mmCIF file of C-alpha atoms in Angstrom:
data_model
loop_
_atom_site.group_PDB
_atom_site.id
_atom_site.type_symbol
_atom_site.label_atom_id
_atom_site.label_comp_id
_atom_site.label_asym_id
_atom_site.label_seq_id
_atom_site.Cartn_x
_atom_site.Cartn_y
_atom_site.Cartn_z
ATOM 1 C CA MET A 849 1.455 10.973 13.825
ATOM 2 C CA GLY A 850 -0.741 13.858 12.767
ATOM 3 C CA LYS A 851 -2.756 14.961 9.796
ATOM 4 C CA LYS A 852 -2.662 13.144 6.436
ATOM 5 C CA ILE A 853 -3.021 13.885 2.742
ATOM 6 C CA SER A 854 -4.278 11.591 0.006
ATOM 7 C CA SER A 855 -0.822 10.269 -0.872
ATOM 8 C CA ASP A 856 -0.496 8.892 2.674
ATOM 9 C CA ILE A 857 -3.288 6.357 2.038
ATOM 10 C CA LEU A 858 -2.540 2.777 1.007
ATOM 11 C CA VAL A 859 -5.262 0.271 0.114
ATOM 12 C CA TYR A 860 -4.751 -3.487 0.195
ATOM 13 C CA PHE A 861 -7.400 -5.990 -0.842
ATOM 14 C CA GLY A 862 -6.462 -9.621 -0.407
ATOM 15 C CA GLY A 863 -3.264 -10.175 -2.340
ATOM 16 C CA TYR A 864 -3.639 -6.947 -4.306
ATOM 17 C CA ASP A 865 -2.249 -3.469 -3.686
ATOM 18 C CA VAL A 866 -4.950 -1.301 -5.246
ATOM 19 C CA GLY A 867 -3.791 2.004 -3.811
ATOM 20 C CA THR A 868 -2.230 3.252 -7.032
ATOM 21 C CA ALA A 869 -5.558 2.929 -8.876
ATOM 22 C CA THR A 870 -7.701 4.353 -6.090
ATOM 23 C CA ILE A 871 -9.101 7.877 -6.303
ATOM 24 C CA SER A 872 -11.227 7.833 -3.164
ATOM 25 C CA VAL A 873 -11.932 5.623 -0.210
ATOM 26 C CA SER A 874 -14.344 6.066 2.666
ATOM 27 C CA ILE A 875 -14.231 3.992 5.838
ATOM 28 C CA THR A 876 -17.431 4.033 7.873
ATOM 29 C CA GLN A 877 -17.997 2.574 11.316
ATOM 30 C CA GLN A 878 -21.644 2.906 12.267
ATOM 31 C CA VAL A 879 -24.497 1.507 14.312
ATOM 32 C CA ASP A 880 -28.253 1.581 14.050
ATOM 33 C CA ALA A 881 -29.837 4.050 16.463
ATOM 34 C CA LEU A 882 -32.805 2.360 18.146
ATOM 35 C CA ASP A 883 -35.549 4.328 19.883
ATOM 36 C CA PRO A 884 -36.409 3.074 23.422
ATOM 37 C CA THR A 885 -38.354 6.228 24.379
ATOM 38 C CA ALA A 886 -41.247 5.414 26.741
ATOM 39 C CA LEU A 887 -44.249 7.377 28.039
ATOM 40 C CA GLY A 888 -42.417 8.556 31.146
ATOM 41 C CA ASP A 889 -39.552 10.184 29.247
ATOM 42 C CA ALA A 890 -39.343 13.957 28.922
ATOM 43 C CA ALA A 891 -36.954 13.646 25.992
ATOM 44 C CA GLU A 892 -36.259 11.106 23.270
ATOM 45 C CA ARG A 893 -33.880 8.303 24.194
ATOM 46 C CA VAL A 894 -31.531 6.333 21.995
ATOM 47 C CA LEU A 895 -29.862 2.913 22.138
ATOM 48 C CA ALA A 896 -27.145 1.399 19.976
ATOM 49 C CA GLY A 897 -28.223 -1.359 17.607
ATOM 50 C CA LEU A 898 -26.098 -3.588 15.408
ATOM 51 C CA ARG A 899 -22.832 -2.453 13.868
ATOM 52 C CA LYS A 900 -23.028 -2.073 10.092
ATOM 53 C CA ASP A 901 -19.640 -0.874 8.926
ATOM 54 C CA GLU A 902 -18.832 -0.291 5.289
ATOM 55 C CA VAL A 903 -16.021 0.727 3.001
ATOM 56 C CA THR A 904 -16.709 2.505 -0.278
ATOM 57 C CA TRP A 905 -13.991 2.685 -2.833
ATOM 58 C CA ALA A 906 -13.575 4.291 -6.240
ATOM 59 C CA GLY A 907 -10.747 4.052 -8.703
ATOM 60 C CA LEU A 908 -9.665 4.324 -12.285
ATOM 61 C CA PHE A 909 -10.587 1.254 -14.322
ATOM 62 C CA ASP A 910 -7.378 -0.124 -15.734
ATOM 63 C CA ASP A 911 -7.009 -3.711 -16.890
ATOM 64 C CA GLY A 912 -3.266 -3.225 -16.742
ATOM 65 C CA THR A 913 -3.428 -2.905 -12.965
ATOM 66 C CA SER A 914 -4.564 -5.308 -10.324
ATOM 67 C CA MET A 915 -7.689 -3.370 -9.419
ATOM 68 C CA ASP A 916 -10.146 -5.072 -11.733
ATOM 69 C CA ALA A 917 -8.649 -8.461 -11.011
ATOM 70 C CA ALA A 918 -8.939 -7.829 -7.304
ATOM 71 C CA ALA A 919 -12.587 -6.934 -7.541
ATOM 72 C CA ALA A 920 -13.485 -9.642 -10.031
ATOM 73 C CA ALA A 921 -11.862 -12.294 -7.911
ATOM 74 C CA LEU A 922 -14.142 -11.461 -5.021
ATOM 75 C CA ILE A 923 -17.529 -11.187 -6.724
ATOM 76 C CA PRO A 924 -20.021 -12.400 -5.666
ATOM 77 C CA THR A 925 -19.362 -14.021 -2.306
ATOM 78 C CA GLY A 926 -15.657 -14.460 -1.792
ATOM 79 C CA THR A 927 -14.103 -12.815 1.230
ATOM 80 C CA SER A 928 -10.686 -11.409 1.750
ATOM 81 C CA VAL A 929 -8.727 -9.278 4.175
ATOM 82 C CA PHE A 930 -9.124 -5.604 3.373
ATOM 83 C CA SER A 931 -6.899 -2.909 4.870
ATOM 84 C CA VAL A 932 -6.806 0.857 4.486
ATOM 85 C CA LEU A 933 -3.515 2.232 5.804
ATOM 86 C CA LEU A 934 -3.291 5.873 6.850
ATOM 87 C CA GLY A 935 0.458 6.050 6.465
ATOM 88 C CA SER A 936 3.169 3.647 5.362
ATOM 89 C CA GLY A 937 5.381 3.727 8.436
ATOM 90 C CA THR A 938 5.383 1.063 11.128
ATOM 91 C CA GLY A 939 2.835 2.152 13.746
ATOM 92 C CA SER A 940 0.579 4.029 11.315
ATOM 93 C CA VAL A 941 -3.155 3.629 11.861
ATOM 94 C CA VAL A 942 -4.940 1.037 9.730
ATOM 95 C CA TYR A 943 -8.585 0.027 9.431
ATOM 96 C CA SER A 944 -9.010 -3.592 8.469
ATOM 97 C CA GLY A 945 -11.564 -6.333 8.250
ATOM 98 C CA THR A 946 -12.582 -9.464 6.455
ATOM 99 C CA ALA A 947 -14.771 -8.157 3.680
ATOM 100 C CA PHE A 948 -16.624 -9.293 0.645
ATOM 101 C CA ASN A 949 -17.270 -7.134 -2.371
ATOM 102 C CA LEU A 950 -20.916 -6.213 -1.952
ATOM 103 C CA GLN A 951 -21.059 -4.212 -5.118
ATOM 104 C CA GLY A 952 -18.671 -3.571 -7.994
ATOM 105 C CA LYS A 953 -19.522 -1.346 -10.923
ATOM 106 C CA ALA A 954 -17.661 0.053 -13.894
ATOM 107 C CA VAL A 955 -18.765 3.613 -14.626
ATOM 108 C CA ALA A 956 -18.330 5.290 -18.002
ATOM 109 C CA SER A 957 -19.335 8.725 -19.257
ATOM 110 C CA VAL A 958 -18.469 10.457 -22.518
ATOM 111 C CA ALA A 959 -15.190 12.367 -22.348
ATOM 112 C CA GLU A 960 -14.235 10.964 -18.962
ATOM 113 C CA LEU A 961 -11.991 8.191 -17.775
ATOM 114 C CA VAL A 962 -13.655 4.859 -17.081
ATOM 115 C CA LYS A 963 -13.953 4.418 -13.360
ATOM 116 C CA TYR A 964 -14.668 1.563 -11.015
ATOM 117 C CA GLU A 965 -16.732 1.768 -7.851
ATOM 118 C CA ALA A 966 -17.034 -0.843 -5.141
ATOM 119 C CA VAL A 967 -18.737 -1.255 -1.798
ATOM 120 C CA LEU A 968 -17.063 -3.593 0.656
ATOM 121 C CA LYS A 969 -18.966 -5.048 3.553
ATOM 122 C CA PRO A 970 -16.866 -6.303 6.450
ATOM 123 C CA ASP A 971 -17.981 -9.380 8.322
ATOM 124 C CA LEU A 972 -18.853 -8.089 11.811
ATOM 125 C CA SER A 973 -17.020 -4.791 12.161
ATOM 126 C CA LEU A 974 -13.954 -2.953 10.938
ATOM 127 C CA GLU A 975 -11.051 -3.005 13.364
ATOM 128 C CA ARG A 976 -8.547 -0.254 14.092
ATOM 129 C CA GLY A 977 -4.977 -1.446 14.281
ATOM 130 C CA LEU A 978 -1.419 -0.465 13.517
ATOM 131 C CA VAL A 979 0.813 -1.185 10.545
ATOM 132 C CA LEU A 980 3.748 -3.517 11.130
ATOM 133 C CA PRO A 981 5.577 -3.342 7.816
ATOM 134 C CA SER A 982 3.592 -1.840 4.942
ATOM 135 C CA LYS A 983 4.296 -3.355 1.515
ATOM 136 C CA THR A 984 7.846 -4.618 1.563
ATOM 137 C CA THR A 985 9.950 -7.113 -0.392
ATOM 138 C CA ILE A 986 12.414 -9.489 1.212
ATOM 139 C CA THR A 987 14.964 -11.627 -0.582
ATOM 140 C CA GLY A 988 15.936 -13.815 2.367
ATOM 141 C CA SER A 989 15.080 -14.309 6.025
ATOM 142 C CA ALA A 990 14.405 -10.944 7.600
ATOM 143 C CA SER A 991 12.530 -9.380 10.476
ATOM 144 C CA GLN A 992 10.470 -6.275 9.769
ATOM 145 C CA GLY A 993 8.179 -3.802 11.423
ATOM 146 C CA THR A 994 9.254 -3.880 15.059
ATOM 147 C CA LEU A 995 6.564 -1.969 16.946
ATOM 148 C CA ASP A 996 6.707 -0.733 20.547
ATOM 149 C CA ASN A 997 3.241 -0.584 22.125
ATOM 150 C CA THR A 998 4.765 0.912 25.352
ATOM 151 C CA ALA A 999 3.028 -1.796 27.416
ATOM 152 C CA LEU A 1000 1.700 -5.319 27.068
ATOM 153 C CA THR A 1001 -1.983 -6.057 26.620
ATOM 154 C CA THR A 1002 -3.897 -9.062 27.910
ATOM 155 C CA ALA A 1003 -6.929 -9.369 25.637
ATOM 156 C CA GLY A 1004 -5.263 -10.912 22.603
ATOM 157 C CA GLY A 1005 -5.562 -9.477 19.127
ATOM 158 C CA ALA A 1006 -5.648 -10.180 15.436
ATOM 159 C CA TRP A 1007 -3.034 -10.239 12.704
ATOM 160 C CA GLY A 1008 -3.839 -9.348 9.103
ATOM 161 C CA ILE A 1009 -1.533 -10.524 6.316
ATOM 162 C CA HIS A 1010 -1.383 -9.475 2.673
ATOM 163 C CA VAL A 1011 1.014 -11.317 0.384
ATOM 164 C CA PHE A 1012 1.374 -9.582 -2.976
ATOM 165 C CA GLY A 1013 3.869 -11.833 -4.657
ATOM 166 C CA TYR A 1014 6.288 -14.728 -4.344
ATOM 167 C CA THR A 1015 8.894 -15.768 -6.886
ATOM 168 C CA GLY A 1016 11.239 -18.702 -7.028
ATOM 169 C CA ALA A 1017 11.143 -22.237 -5.758
ATOM 170 C CA GLY A 1018 9.536 -23.649 -2.658
ATOM 171 C CA THR A 1019 7.412 -21.641 -0.265
ATOM 172 C CA GLY A 1020 7.706 -18.831 2.236
ATOM 173 C CA THR A 1021 6.614 -18.361 5.822
ATOM 174 C CA LEU A 1022 5.597 -15.274 7.769
ATOM 175 C CA GLY A 1023 5.690 -15.305 11.548
ATOM 176 C CA LEU A 1024 4.362 -12.804 14.079
ATOM 177 C CA GLU A 1025 6.562 -12.549 17.150
ATOM 178 C CA HIS A 1026 6.196 -10.677 20.424
ATOM 179 C CA SER A 1027 8.640 -9.710 23.120
ATOM 180 C CA SER A 1028 8.682 -8.045 26.521
ATOM 181 C CA THR A 1029 12.205 -6.696 26.013
ATOM 182 C CA GLY A 1030 12.603 -6.102 22.304
ATOM 183 C CA THR A 1031 15.464 -8.590 22.192
ATOM 184 C CA ALA A 1032 14.091 -12.047 23.067
ATOM 185 C CA TRP A 1033 11.220 -13.020 20.771
ATOM 186 C CA VAL A 1034 8.448 -15.618 21.012
ATOM 187 C CA VAL A 1035 6.270 -16.718 18.086
ATOM 188 C CA LEU A 1036 2.577 -15.725 18.298
ATOM 189 C CA GLY A 1037 1.467 -17.097 14.952
ATOM 190 C CA THR A 1038 2.666 -18.215 11.536
ATOM 191 C CA LEU A 1039 1.400 -18.340 7.986
ATOM 192 C CA VAL A 1040 3.085 -21.121 6.053
ATOM 193 C CA GLY A 1041 3.042 -22.383 2.481
ATOM 194 C CA ILE A 1042 3.189 -18.996 0.778
ATOM 195 C CA ASN A 1043 3.820 -19.337 -2.946
ATOM 196 C CA GLY A 1044 1.775 -16.490 -4.425
ATOM 197 C CA PRO A 1045 -0.681 -13.693 -3.660
ATOM 198 C CA LYS A 1046 -2.999 -14.389 -0.740
ATOM 199 C CA SER A 1047 -4.366 -12.859 2.435
ATOM 200 C CA ALA A 1048 -5.127 -14.206 5.882
ATOM 201 C CA ARG A 1049 -6.267 -13.153 9.307
ATOM 202 C CA GLN A 1050 -5.298 -14.905 12.522
ATOM 203 C CA THR A 1051 -6.522 -14.178 16.038
ATOM 204 C CA PHE A 1052 -4.773 -14.586 19.372
ATOM 205 C CA THR A 1053 -5.957 -14.733 22.964
ATOM 206 C CA GLY A 1054 -4.199 -13.775 26.172
ATOM 207 C CA THR A 1055 -1.106 -11.676 26.623
ATOM 208 C CA VAL A 1056 0.520 -9.850 23.751
ATOM 209 C CA ASN A 1057 3.811 -8.411 24.920
ATOM 210 C CA ARG A 1058 4.960 -4.838 24.467
ATOM 211 C CA TYR A 1059 6.943 -5.360 21.254
ATOM 212 C CA THR A 1060 5.757 -7.081 18.089
ATOM 213 C CA ARG A 1061 7.508 -7.785 14.787
ATOM 214 C CA VAL A 1062 7.199 -9.929 11.689
ATOM 215 C CA ILE A 1063 9.779 -12.415 10.532
ATOM 216 C CA GLY A 1064 9.782 -13.743 6.995
ATOM 217 C CA THR A 1065 11.620 -16.745 5.602
ATOM 218 C CA LEU A 1066 11.590 -18.085 2.073
ATOM 219 C CA ALA A 1067 13.127 -20.750 -0.110
ATOM 220 C CA GLY A 1068 12.578 -18.785 -3.306
ATOM 221 C CA THR A 1069 13.877 -15.507 -4.725
ATOM 222 C CA ASN A 1070 11.701 -12.903 -3.078
ATOM 223 C CA MET A 1071 8.414 -12.335 -1.288
ATOM 224 C CA THR A 1072 6.397 -9.109 -1.118
ATOM 225 C CA TYR A 1073 4.001 -8.675 1.776
ATOM 226 C CA ALA A 1074 2.439 -6.327 4.343
ATOM 227 C CA THR A 1075 1.018 -7.037 7.776
ATOM 228 C CA ILE A 1076 -1.055 -5.223 10.357
ATOM 229 C CA PHE A 1077 -1.753 -5.943 14.007
ATOM 230 C CA ILE A 1078 -4.824 -5.169 16.068
ATOM 231 C CA ARG A 1079 -4.599 -5.320 19.853
ATOM 232 C CA SER A 1080 -7.975 -6.114 21.425
ATOM 233 C CA MET B 726 -21.700 40.006 26.142
ATOM 234 C CA SER B 727 -21.172 40.413 22.413
ATOM 235 C CA LYS B 728 -20.945 38.654 19.124
ATOM 236 C CA SER B 729 -18.013 36.366 18.639
ATOM 237 C CA LYS B 730 -16.045 34.787 15.854
ATOM 238 C CA VAL B 731 -15.380 31.076 15.907
ATOM 239 C CA ALA B 732 -11.618 31.241 15.632
ATOM 240 C CA GLY B 733 -9.694 30.480 18.737
ATOM 241 C CA ILE B 734 -12.500 30.174 21.244
ATOM 242 C CA SER B 735 -15.180 27.633 20.291
ATOM 243 C CA GLU B 736 -14.759 24.348 22.062
ATOM 244 C CA PHE B 737 -16.221 20.865 21.668
ATOM 245 C CA LYS B 738 -15.538 18.042 24.091
ATOM 246 C CA CYS B 739 -16.746 14.468 24.099
ATOM 247 C CA ASP B 740 -16.035 11.336 26.056
ATOM 248 C CA ASN B 741 -13.522 8.827 24.819
ATOM 249 C CA ALA B 742 -14.217 5.083 25.108
ATOM 250 C CA GLY B 743 -13.074 5.161 28.720
ATOM 251 C CA GLY B 744 -15.536 7.892 29.714
ATOM 252 C CA THR B 745 -12.974 10.704 29.967
ATOM 253 C CA LEU B 746 -14.021 14.015 28.446
ATOM 254 C CA ILE B 747 -11.541 14.966 25.698
ATOM 255 C CA ASN B 748 -11.235 18.468 24.273
ATOM 256 C CA LEU B 749 -11.257 18.193 20.464
ATOM 257 C CA ARG B 750 -11.124 21.938 19.704
ATOM 258 C CA GLY B 751 -7.773 21.520 17.968
ATOM 259 C CA TYR B 752 -9.199 18.934 15.576
ATOM 260 C CA VAL B 753 -12.717 20.133 14.733
ATOM 261 C CA ASP B 754 -13.385 22.603 11.932
ATOM 262 C CA THR B 755 -17.152 22.166 11.577
ATOM 263 C CA ILE B 756 -19.976 21.295 13.920
ATOM 264 C CA SER B 757 -23.557 21.095 12.778
ATOM 265 C CA ALA B 758 -26.237 23.189 14.471
ATOM 266 C CA LEU B 759 -26.621 21.917 18.012
ATOM 267 C CA GLY B 760 -28.816 23.127 20.829
ATOM 268 C CA LYS B 761 -32.232 22.175 22.117
ATOM 269 C CA GLN B 762 -35.226 21.052 20.068
ATOM 270 C CA VAL B 763 -38.737 19.942 21.039
ATOM 271 C CA ALA B 764 -41.455 18.166 19.115
ATOM 272 C CA GLN B 765 -44.376 20.302 18.057
ATOM 273 C CA LEU B 766 -47.789 18.730 18.558
ATOM 274 C CA ASP B 767 -50.758 20.018 16.591
ATOM 275 C CA VAL B 768 -53.793 20.756 18.772
ATOM 276 C CA THR B 769 -55.773 22.674 16.184
ATOM 277 C CA THR B 770 -59.540 22.120 16.354
ATOM 278 C CA PHE B 771 -62.602 23.154 14.347
ATOM 279 C CA ALA B 772 -62.910 26.145 16.643
ATOM 280 C CA ASP B 773 -59.561 27.603 15.671
ATOM 281 C CA ALA B 774 -59.027 30.196 12.975
ATOM 282 C CA ALA B 775 -55.311 29.387 12.891
ATOM 283 C CA GLU B 776 -53.146 26.375 13.598
ATOM 284 C CA ARG B 777 -52.403 25.758 17.276
ATOM 285 C CA VAL B 778 -49.400 23.989 18.677
ATOM 286 C CA ILE B 779 -48.093 22.699 22.006
ATOM 287 C CA ALA B 780 -44.648 21.491 22.914
ATOM 288 C CA GLY B 781 -44.045 17.759 23.039
ATOM 289 C CA ILE B 782 -41.049 15.991 24.491
ATOM 290 C CA GLU B 783 -37.541 17.058 23.612
ATOM 291 C CA GLU B 784 -36.420 15.540 20.320
ATOM 292 C CA SER B 785 -33.224 13.589 19.914
ATOM 293 C CA GLN B 786 -31.086 15.751 17.659
ATOM 294 C CA GLU B 787 -28.438 14.337 15.391
ATOM 295 C CA PHE B 788 -25.294 16.372 15.059
ATOM 296 C CA THR B 789 -21.947 15.936 13.367
ATOM 297 C CA ILE B 790 -18.425 17.123 13.953
ATOM 298 C CA SER B 791 -15.760 16.994 11.275
ATOM 299 C CA GLY B 792 -12.249 18.057 10.469
ATOM 300 C CA ALA B 793 -8.888 16.844 9.262
ATOM 301 C CA PHE B 794 -8.096 13.235 10.124
ATOM 302 C CA ASP B 795 -5.449 13.119 12.826
ATOM 303 C CA ASP B 796 -3.959 9.999 14.400
ATOM 304 C CA THR B 797 -2.419 11.756 17.400
ATOM 305 C CA ALA B 798 -2.239 9.181 20.181
ATOM 306 C CA THR B 799 -4.613 9.238 23.164
ATOM 307 C CA THR B 800 -6.303 12.607 22.537
ATOM 308 C CA GLY B 801 -6.542 12.821 18.726
ATOM 309 C CA PRO B 802 -9.892 12.508 16.963
ATOM 310 C CA ASP B 803 -9.184 9.128 15.352
ATOM 311 C CA VAL B 804 -8.425 7.268 18.557
ATOM 312 C CA VAL B 805 -11.167 9.081 20.506
ATOM 313 C CA LEU B 806 -13.988 8.808 17.966
ATOM 314 C CA SER B 807 -13.286 5.374 16.463
ATOM 315 C CA GLY B 808 -13.573 3.947 19.960
ATOM 316 C CA ARG B 809 -16.902 5.615 20.570
ATOM 317 C CA VAL B 810 -19.044 4.114 17.791
ATOM 318 C CA GLY B 811 -21.989 2.352 19.408
ATOM 319 C CA SER B 812 -21.521 3.792 22.881
ATOM 320 C CA LEU B 813 -23.164 6.564 24.879
ATOM 321 C CA GLY B 814 -21.075 9.350 26.337
ATOM 322 C CA SER B 815 -21.078 12.961 27.413
ATOM 323 C CA TRP B 816 -20.523 15.970 25.180
ATOM 324 C CA GLU B 817 -20.064 19.687 25.797
ATOM 325 C CA TRP B 818 -20.307 22.468 23.240
ATOM 326 C CA SER B 819 -19.144 25.969 24.127
ATOM 327 C CA PRO B 820 -19.598 28.097 21.006
ATOM 328 C CA MET B 821 -18.320 31.283 22.645
ATOM 329 C CA GLY B 822 -15.430 29.759 24.551
ATOM 330 C CA THR B 823 -15.215 28.691 28.139
ATOM 331 C CA VAL B 824 -14.795 31.845 30.178
ATOM 332 C CA ALA B 825 -17.023 31.913 33.246
ATOM 333 C CA GLY B 826 -20.593 32.736 32.317
ATOM 334 C CA SER B 827 -20.299 31.852 28.627
ATOM 335 C CA ARG B 828 -22.935 29.628 27.058
ATOM 336 C CA LYS B 829 -22.473 25.880 27.253
ATOM 337 C CA PHE B 830 -24.669 23.175 25.770
ATOM 338 C CA SER B 831 -24.172 19.655 27.103
ATOM 339 C CA GLY B 832 -25.754 16.258 27.250
ATOM 340 C CA GLU B 833 -25.404 12.571 26.492
ATOM 341 C CA ALA B 834 -25.233 11.126 23.003
ATOM 342 C CA LEU B 835 -24.744 7.871 21.159
ATOM 343 C CA CYS B 836 -21.985 7.957 18.560
ATOM 344 C CA ILE B 837 -23.753 6.426 15.567
ATOM 345 C CA ARG B 838 -21.101 6.846 12.874
ATOM 346 C CA TYR B 839 -17.413 7.592 12.366
ATOM 347 C CA THR B 840 -16.167 7.973 8.800
ATOM 348 C CA VAL B 841 -12.688 8.524 7.420
ATOM 349 C CA THR B 842 -12.548 9.720 3.830
ATOM 350 C CA GLY B 843 -9.645 10.203 1.471
ATOM 351 C CA GLU B 844 -9.828 11.616 -2.027
ATOM 352 C CA VAL B 845 -7.014 12.089 -4.466
ATOM 353 C CA LYS B 846 -5.366 15.514 -4.115
ATOM 354 C CA GLY B 847 -7.205 16.209 -0.883
ATOM 355 C CA ARG B 848 -6.629 16.027 2.820
ATOM 356 C CA VAL B 849 -7.828 12.965 4.699
ATOM 357 C CA GLN B 850 -10.962 13.924 6.636
ATOM 358 C CA TYR B 851 -13.134 12.491 9.346
ATOM 359 C CA GLU B 852 -16.743 12.993 10.336
ATOM 360 C CA ALA B 853 -18.491 11.683 13.433
ATOM 361 C CA ALA B 854 -22.254 11.651 13.917
ATOM 362 C CA PHE B 855 -24.016 11.607 17.255
ATOM 363 C CA LYS B 856 -27.649 11.140 18.290
ATOM 364 C CA MET B 857 -28.666 12.638 21.593
ATOM 365 C CA ASP B 858 -30.021 10.557 24.447
ATOM 366 C CA GLY B 859 -32.336 12.534 26.711
ATOM 367 C CA SER B 860 -32.371 16.284 27.197
ATOM 368 C CA ALA B 861 -29.724 18.788 26.235
ATOM 369 C CA THR B 862 -28.713 21.111 29.055
ATOM 370 C CA VAL B 863 -28.453 24.774 28.164
ATOM 371 C CA GLY B 864 -26.179 26.218 30.805
ATOM 372 C CA THR B 865 -23.037 28.216 31.281
ATOM 373 C CA ASN B 866 -19.384 27.553 31.861
#
């Protein structure tokens, strides 16, 4: 916990890790400010309108990386889970949402590197959560990212999943588990049928116990993924 | 009373999502100009040799605070400000510190924006923007 530098930031877009091509990212949570001032008021008043969050993103254009493929796959109307991680450790802050690529532009000037700029518009609003495991590769069944929230919560939450790769036969499964003790675990949700890059978001209602973790199983050779969890 | 440097004494507080005033002085490095501002209404007539003006109602100022992103739990700027977007809350600004008698501006404001920005080779930064609701109070600590 504390202050961060640029190398602490990780950017995931659907099944793509675009952090290594990114040169800047800006996460904005904002609302319209509506004016309800009436004749009797001695000073201007203000009311919150609709949320209109946005993520702007710039990177180096490189057709040898996944960045262009990530953006191209989502133009014009496709949506995908988008996560900006402010740290790679379990428990780091992450801003995430289901976004579509509102705008994607390649930018070129003489004597400069070709760059790529994108504006991502989340459906509804961005959510602040915590990283379970950041990008990690497993070669067999394994639990990852055990996170202690210090107390349970009762308003449910959401689970964001980025799968970056799967190799080998069959399919893999990712499960989110919670626990009141850190030793006995109960499944909250699962994503099945993983056989390649993809992303997903699942929501939960009711009690989420103090501890959460992710458990991965696979029939193939390895699976690379990251997950985040947002308590409501 | 005398002039004062910013370092070590200026203090900005704002409500968190739960309505508790949080002191962010350890996380703010810039605050935009913030005080009291009224609308000016033009009452100039044919009879006047110069423009005339009267005070209107107090205007809703927008102000921003910014600094290094910090994810310190409970009282850090990320958890406090990200939870405030779209809600009204109290703020207090004490540019000369908080000793008894020192100037304090305060009021209610809507948090209209919270932005986290990261650029290669730089520190991660945040900026929060507020729009005031009603009058600012110019008082003392």
